[in-house]
Short mmCIF file of C-alpha atoms and ligand atoms in Angstrom, two decimals:
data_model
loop_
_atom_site.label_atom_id
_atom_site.label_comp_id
_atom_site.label_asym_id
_atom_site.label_seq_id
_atom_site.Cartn_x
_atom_site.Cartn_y
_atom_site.Cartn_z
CA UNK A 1 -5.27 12.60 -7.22
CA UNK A 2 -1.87 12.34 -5.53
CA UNK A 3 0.89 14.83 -6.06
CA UNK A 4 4.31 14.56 -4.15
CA UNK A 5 6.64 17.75 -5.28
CA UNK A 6 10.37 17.74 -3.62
CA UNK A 7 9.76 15.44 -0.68
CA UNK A 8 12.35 14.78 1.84
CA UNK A 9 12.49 12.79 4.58
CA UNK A 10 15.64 12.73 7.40
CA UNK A 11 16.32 10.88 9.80
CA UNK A 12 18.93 12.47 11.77
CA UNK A 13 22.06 12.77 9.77
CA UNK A 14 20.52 10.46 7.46
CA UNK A 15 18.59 11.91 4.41
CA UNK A 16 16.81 8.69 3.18
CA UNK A 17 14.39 10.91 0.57
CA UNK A 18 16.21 13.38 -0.96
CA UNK A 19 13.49 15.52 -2.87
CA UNK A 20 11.54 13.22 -4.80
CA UNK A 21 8.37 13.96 -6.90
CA UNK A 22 6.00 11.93 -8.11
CA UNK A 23 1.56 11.77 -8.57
CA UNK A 24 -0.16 9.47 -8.83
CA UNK A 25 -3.47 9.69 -11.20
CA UNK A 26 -7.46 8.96 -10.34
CA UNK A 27 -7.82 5.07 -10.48
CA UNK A 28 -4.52 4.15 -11.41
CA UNK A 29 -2.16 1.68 -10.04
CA UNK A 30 1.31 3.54 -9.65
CA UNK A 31 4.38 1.16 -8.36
CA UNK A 32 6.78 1.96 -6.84
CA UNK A 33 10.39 0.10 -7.23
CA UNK A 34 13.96 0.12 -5.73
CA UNK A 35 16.36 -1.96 -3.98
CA UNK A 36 16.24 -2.40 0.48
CA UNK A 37 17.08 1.00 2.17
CA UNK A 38 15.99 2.75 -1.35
CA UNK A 39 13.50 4.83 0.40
CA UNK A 40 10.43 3.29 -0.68
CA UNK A 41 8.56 2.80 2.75
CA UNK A 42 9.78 5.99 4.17
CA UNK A 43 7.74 7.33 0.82
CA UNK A 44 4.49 6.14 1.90
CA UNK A 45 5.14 6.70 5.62
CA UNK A 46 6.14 10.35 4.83
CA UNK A 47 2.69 10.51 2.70
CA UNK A 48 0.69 8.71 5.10
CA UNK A 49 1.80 11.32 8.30
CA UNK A 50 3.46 8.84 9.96
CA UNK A 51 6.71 10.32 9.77
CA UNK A 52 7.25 13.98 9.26
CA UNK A 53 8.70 15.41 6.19
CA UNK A 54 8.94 18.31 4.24
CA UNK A 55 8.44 19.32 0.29
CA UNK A 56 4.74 19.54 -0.89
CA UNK A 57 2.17 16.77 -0.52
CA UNK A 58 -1.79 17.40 -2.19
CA UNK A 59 -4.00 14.80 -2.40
CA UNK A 60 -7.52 15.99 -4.43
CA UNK A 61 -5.96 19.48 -4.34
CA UNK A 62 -6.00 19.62 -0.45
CA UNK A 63 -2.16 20.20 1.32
CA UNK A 64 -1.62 17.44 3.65
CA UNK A 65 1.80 18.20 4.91
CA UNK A 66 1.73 18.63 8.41
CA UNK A 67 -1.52 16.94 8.62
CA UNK A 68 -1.41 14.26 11.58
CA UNK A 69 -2.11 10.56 10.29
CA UNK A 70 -5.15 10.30 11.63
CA UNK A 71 -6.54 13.43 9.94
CA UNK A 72 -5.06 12.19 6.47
CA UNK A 73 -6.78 8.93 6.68
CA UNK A 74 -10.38 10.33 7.33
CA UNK A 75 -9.54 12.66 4.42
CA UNK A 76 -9.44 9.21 2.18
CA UNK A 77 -5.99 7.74 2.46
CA UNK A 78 -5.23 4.24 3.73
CA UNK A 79 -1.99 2.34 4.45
CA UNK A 80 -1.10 -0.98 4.44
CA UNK A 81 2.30 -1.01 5.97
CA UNK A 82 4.90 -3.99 5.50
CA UNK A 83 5.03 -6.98 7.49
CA UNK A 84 1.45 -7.29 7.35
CA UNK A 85 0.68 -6.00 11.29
CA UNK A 86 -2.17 -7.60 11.99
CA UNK A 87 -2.76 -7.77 15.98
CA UNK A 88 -2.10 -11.50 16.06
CA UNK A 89 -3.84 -12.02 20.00
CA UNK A 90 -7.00 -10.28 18.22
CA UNK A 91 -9.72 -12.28 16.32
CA UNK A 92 -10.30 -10.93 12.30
CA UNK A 93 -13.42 -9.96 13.70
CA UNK A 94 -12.28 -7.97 15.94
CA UNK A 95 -8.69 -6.43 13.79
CA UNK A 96 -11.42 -5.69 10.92
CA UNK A 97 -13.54 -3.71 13.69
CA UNK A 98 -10.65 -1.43 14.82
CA UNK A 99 -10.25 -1.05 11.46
CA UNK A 100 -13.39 0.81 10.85
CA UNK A 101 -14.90 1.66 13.84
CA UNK A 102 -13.06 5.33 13.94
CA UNK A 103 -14.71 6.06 10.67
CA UNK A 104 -18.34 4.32 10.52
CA UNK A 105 -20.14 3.19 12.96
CA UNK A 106 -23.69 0.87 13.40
CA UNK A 107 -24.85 0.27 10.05
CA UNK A 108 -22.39 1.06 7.82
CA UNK A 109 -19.70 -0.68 10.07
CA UNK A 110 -21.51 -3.82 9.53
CA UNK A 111 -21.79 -2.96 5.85
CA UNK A 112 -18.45 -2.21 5.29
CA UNK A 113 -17.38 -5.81 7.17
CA UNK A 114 -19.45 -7.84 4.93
CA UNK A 115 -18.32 -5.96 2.09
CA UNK A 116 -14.57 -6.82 3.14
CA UNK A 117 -16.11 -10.49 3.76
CA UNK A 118 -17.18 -10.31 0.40
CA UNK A 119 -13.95 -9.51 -0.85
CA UNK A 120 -12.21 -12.02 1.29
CA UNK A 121 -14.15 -15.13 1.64
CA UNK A 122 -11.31 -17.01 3.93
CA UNK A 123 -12.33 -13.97 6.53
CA UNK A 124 -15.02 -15.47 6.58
CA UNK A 125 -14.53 -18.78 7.29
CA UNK A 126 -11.68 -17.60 9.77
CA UNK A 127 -13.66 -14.67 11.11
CA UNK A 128 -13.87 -15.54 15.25
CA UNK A 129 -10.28 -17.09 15.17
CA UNK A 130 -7.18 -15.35 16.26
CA UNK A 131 -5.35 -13.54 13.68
CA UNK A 132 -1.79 -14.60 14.87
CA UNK A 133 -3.25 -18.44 13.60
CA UNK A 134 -3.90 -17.29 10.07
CA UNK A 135 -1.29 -18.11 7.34
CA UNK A 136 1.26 -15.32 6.13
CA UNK A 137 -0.94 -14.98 3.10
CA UNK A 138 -4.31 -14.61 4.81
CA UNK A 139 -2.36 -11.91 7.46
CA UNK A 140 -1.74 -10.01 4.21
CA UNK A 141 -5.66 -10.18 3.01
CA UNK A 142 -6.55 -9.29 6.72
CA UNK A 143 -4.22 -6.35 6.63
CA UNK A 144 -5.41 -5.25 3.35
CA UNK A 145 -9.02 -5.71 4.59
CA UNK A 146 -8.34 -3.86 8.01
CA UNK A 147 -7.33 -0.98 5.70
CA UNK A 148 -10.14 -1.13 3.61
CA UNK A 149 -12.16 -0.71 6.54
CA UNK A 150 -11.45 2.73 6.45
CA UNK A 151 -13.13 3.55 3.46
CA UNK A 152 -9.86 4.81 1.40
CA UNK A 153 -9.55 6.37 -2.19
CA UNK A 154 -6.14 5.95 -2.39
CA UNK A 155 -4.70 2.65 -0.62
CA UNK A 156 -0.65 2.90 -0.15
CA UNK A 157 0.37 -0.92 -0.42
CA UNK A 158 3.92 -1.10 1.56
CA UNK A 159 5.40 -4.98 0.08
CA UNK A 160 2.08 -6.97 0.07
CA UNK A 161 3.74 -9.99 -1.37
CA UNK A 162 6.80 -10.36 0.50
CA UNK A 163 7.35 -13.85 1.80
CA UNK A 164 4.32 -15.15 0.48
CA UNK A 165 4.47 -18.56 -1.78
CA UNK A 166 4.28 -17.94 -5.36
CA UNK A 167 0.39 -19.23 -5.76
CA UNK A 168 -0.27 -16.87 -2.83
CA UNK A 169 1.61 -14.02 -4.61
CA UNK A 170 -0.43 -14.58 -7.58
CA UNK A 171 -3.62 -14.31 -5.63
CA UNK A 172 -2.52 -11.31 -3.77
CA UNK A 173 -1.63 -9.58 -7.36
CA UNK A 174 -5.06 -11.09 -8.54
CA UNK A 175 -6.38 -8.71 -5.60
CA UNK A 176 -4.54 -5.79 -6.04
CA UNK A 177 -5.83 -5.39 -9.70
CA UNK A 178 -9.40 -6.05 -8.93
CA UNK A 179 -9.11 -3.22 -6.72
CA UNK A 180 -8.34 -1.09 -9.42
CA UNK A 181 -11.36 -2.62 -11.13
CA UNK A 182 -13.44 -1.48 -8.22
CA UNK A 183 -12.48 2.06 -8.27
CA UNK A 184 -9.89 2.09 -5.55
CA UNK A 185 -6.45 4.04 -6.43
CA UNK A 186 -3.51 2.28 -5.50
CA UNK A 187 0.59 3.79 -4.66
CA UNK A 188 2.08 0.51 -4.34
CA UNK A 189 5.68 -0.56 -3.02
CA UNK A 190 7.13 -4.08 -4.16
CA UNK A 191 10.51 -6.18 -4.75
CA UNK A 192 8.43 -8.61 -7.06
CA UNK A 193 9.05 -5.99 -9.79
CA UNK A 194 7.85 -8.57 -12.82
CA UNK A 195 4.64 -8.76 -11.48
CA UNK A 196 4.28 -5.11 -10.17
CA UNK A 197 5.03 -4.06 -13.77
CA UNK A 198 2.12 -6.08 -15.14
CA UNK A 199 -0.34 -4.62 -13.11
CA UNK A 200 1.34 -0.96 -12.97
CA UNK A 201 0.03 2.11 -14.89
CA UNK A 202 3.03 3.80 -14.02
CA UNK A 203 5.77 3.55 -12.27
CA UNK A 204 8.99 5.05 -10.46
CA UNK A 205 12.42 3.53 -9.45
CA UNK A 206 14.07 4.70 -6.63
CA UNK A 207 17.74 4.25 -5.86
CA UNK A 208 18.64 5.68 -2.23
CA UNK A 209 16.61 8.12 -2.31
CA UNK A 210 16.28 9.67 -5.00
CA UNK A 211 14.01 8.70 -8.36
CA UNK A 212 15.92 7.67 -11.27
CA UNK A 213 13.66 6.29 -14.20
CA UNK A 214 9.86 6.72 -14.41
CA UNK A 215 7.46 5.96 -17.34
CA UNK A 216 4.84 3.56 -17.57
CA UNK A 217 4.52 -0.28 -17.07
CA UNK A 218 5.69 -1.70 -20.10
CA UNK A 219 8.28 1.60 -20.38
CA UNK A 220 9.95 0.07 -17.11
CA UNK A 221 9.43 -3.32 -18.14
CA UNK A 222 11.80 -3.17 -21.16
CA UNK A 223 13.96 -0.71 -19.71
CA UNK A 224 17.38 -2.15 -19.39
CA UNK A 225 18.10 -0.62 -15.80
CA UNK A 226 14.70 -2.15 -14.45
CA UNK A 227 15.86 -5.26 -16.32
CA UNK A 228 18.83 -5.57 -14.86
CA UNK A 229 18.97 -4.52 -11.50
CA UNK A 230 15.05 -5.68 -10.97
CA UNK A 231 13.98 -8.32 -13.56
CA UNK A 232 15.47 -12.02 -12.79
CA UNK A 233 16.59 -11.53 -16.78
P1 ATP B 301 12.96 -1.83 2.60
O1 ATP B 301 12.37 -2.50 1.44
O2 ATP B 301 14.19 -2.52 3.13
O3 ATP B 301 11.98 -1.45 3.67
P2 ATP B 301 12.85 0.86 1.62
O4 ATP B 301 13.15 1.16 0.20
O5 ATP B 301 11.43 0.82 2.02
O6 ATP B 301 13.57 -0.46 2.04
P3 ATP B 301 13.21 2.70 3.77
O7 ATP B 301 12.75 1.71 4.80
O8 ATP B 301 12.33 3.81 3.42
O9 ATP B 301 13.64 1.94 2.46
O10 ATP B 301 14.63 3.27 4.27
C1 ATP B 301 15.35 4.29 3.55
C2 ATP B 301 16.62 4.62 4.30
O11 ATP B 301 16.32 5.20 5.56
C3 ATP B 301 17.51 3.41 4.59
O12 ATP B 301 18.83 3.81 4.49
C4 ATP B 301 17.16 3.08 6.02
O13 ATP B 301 18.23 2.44 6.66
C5 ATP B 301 16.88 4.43 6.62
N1 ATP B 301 15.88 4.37 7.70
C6 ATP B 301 14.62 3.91 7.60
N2 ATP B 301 13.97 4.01 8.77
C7 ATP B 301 14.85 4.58 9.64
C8 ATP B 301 14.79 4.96 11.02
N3 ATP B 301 13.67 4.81 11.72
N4 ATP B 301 15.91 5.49 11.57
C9 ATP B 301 17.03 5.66 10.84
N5 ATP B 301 17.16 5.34 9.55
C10 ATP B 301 16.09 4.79 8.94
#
């Protein structure tokens, strides 16, 4: 679905993605692992458009290099960046709205909120309140949600679970896979590597820059570089 041939992103003198390669299959889950500063958000940045690049990017056989964000998201591809950027003065109502509205409008709008509601029953109940109120773990479902919105089939997950508490990790893993279930194709960044693994088709490590070790889930898993350097073993 997703195929990344000799990327490489700069920034100035800096070359933080130093011709990596990497696809990422129909309705798989593909993680992606590595230490801070490893390059993995400038990965899904560079994919996303949001920060230019060059080497080849195709996603269903269409070129997107070059392509300006906004054009690669109606063509099917969401991100979720890190930090979970909600627009905290905003209700949920209104941060799932700007979420869609470029890309559906009237009915299917509405439908694609209660779908999202659906999905996330706490947006729900939280639905007129301001976003900024919501806990760091219902930020992350609205930011997933607001993604959503846009009707991807391939969501880019940049560090859903970090700073979360553990039961909220396991809920937000809990998500991530039933995704999957639904359809959805997921390129996903994390630290929690133990728990990316378990969910993970496949997976790469990245060490500044470049990729080091790929193979799939349990391959990583019992790997002794992934154990060591990622695995509290
Ligand atoms: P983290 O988990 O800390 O976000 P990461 O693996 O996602 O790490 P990136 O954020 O992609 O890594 O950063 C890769 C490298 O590029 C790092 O050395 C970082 O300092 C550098 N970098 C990232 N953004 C910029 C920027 N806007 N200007 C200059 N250097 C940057």
């Amino acid at each position: 679905m997703l195929e990344v041939q000799n990327l490489k992103v700069r920034y100035g003198e800096v070359a933080a993605i130093k011709g990596i390669s990497l696809s990422v299959p129909q309705g798989a889950i593909v993680v992606l692992l590595g230490a801070n500063g490893a390059g993995k958000s400038s990965t899904l940045n560079a994919i996303a458009g949001l920060i230019p690049s060059s080497g080849a990017i195709a996603f269903e056989g269409r070129t997107l290099s070059g392509q300006p964000a906004e054009d690669i998201v109606k063509l099917g591809i969401a991100l979720t960046p890190e930090g979970r950027r909600v627009f905290p003065s905003l209700s949920v109502a209104d941060n799932l709205h700007l979420g869609g509205a470029a890309h559906a409008k009237g009915d299917e709008l509405k439908r694609r909120t209660e779908a999202e509601l659906d999905r996330f029953p706490i947006l729900r109940e939280r639905f007129h309140q301001k976003a900024g109120l919501l806990s760091g773990g219902e930020q992350q479902m609205l930011a997933i949600a607001r993604s959503l919105m846009a009707g991807p089939r391939l969501l880019l997950l940049d560090e859903p679970s970090l700073g979360l508490a553990p039961l909220i990790v396991d809920k937000v893993f809990d998500l991530i896979a039933g995704l999957k279930q639904k359809g959805l194709t997921i390129l996903l960044v994390e630290q929690n590597a133990e728990r990316a693994l378990e969910i993970a088709d496949h997976g790469y490590v990245l060490q500044t820059g470049q990729i080091v070790l790929e193979g799939t889930g349990p391959e990583l898993a019992r790997s002794d570089l992934v154990k060591q350097a990622y695995l509290a073993e």
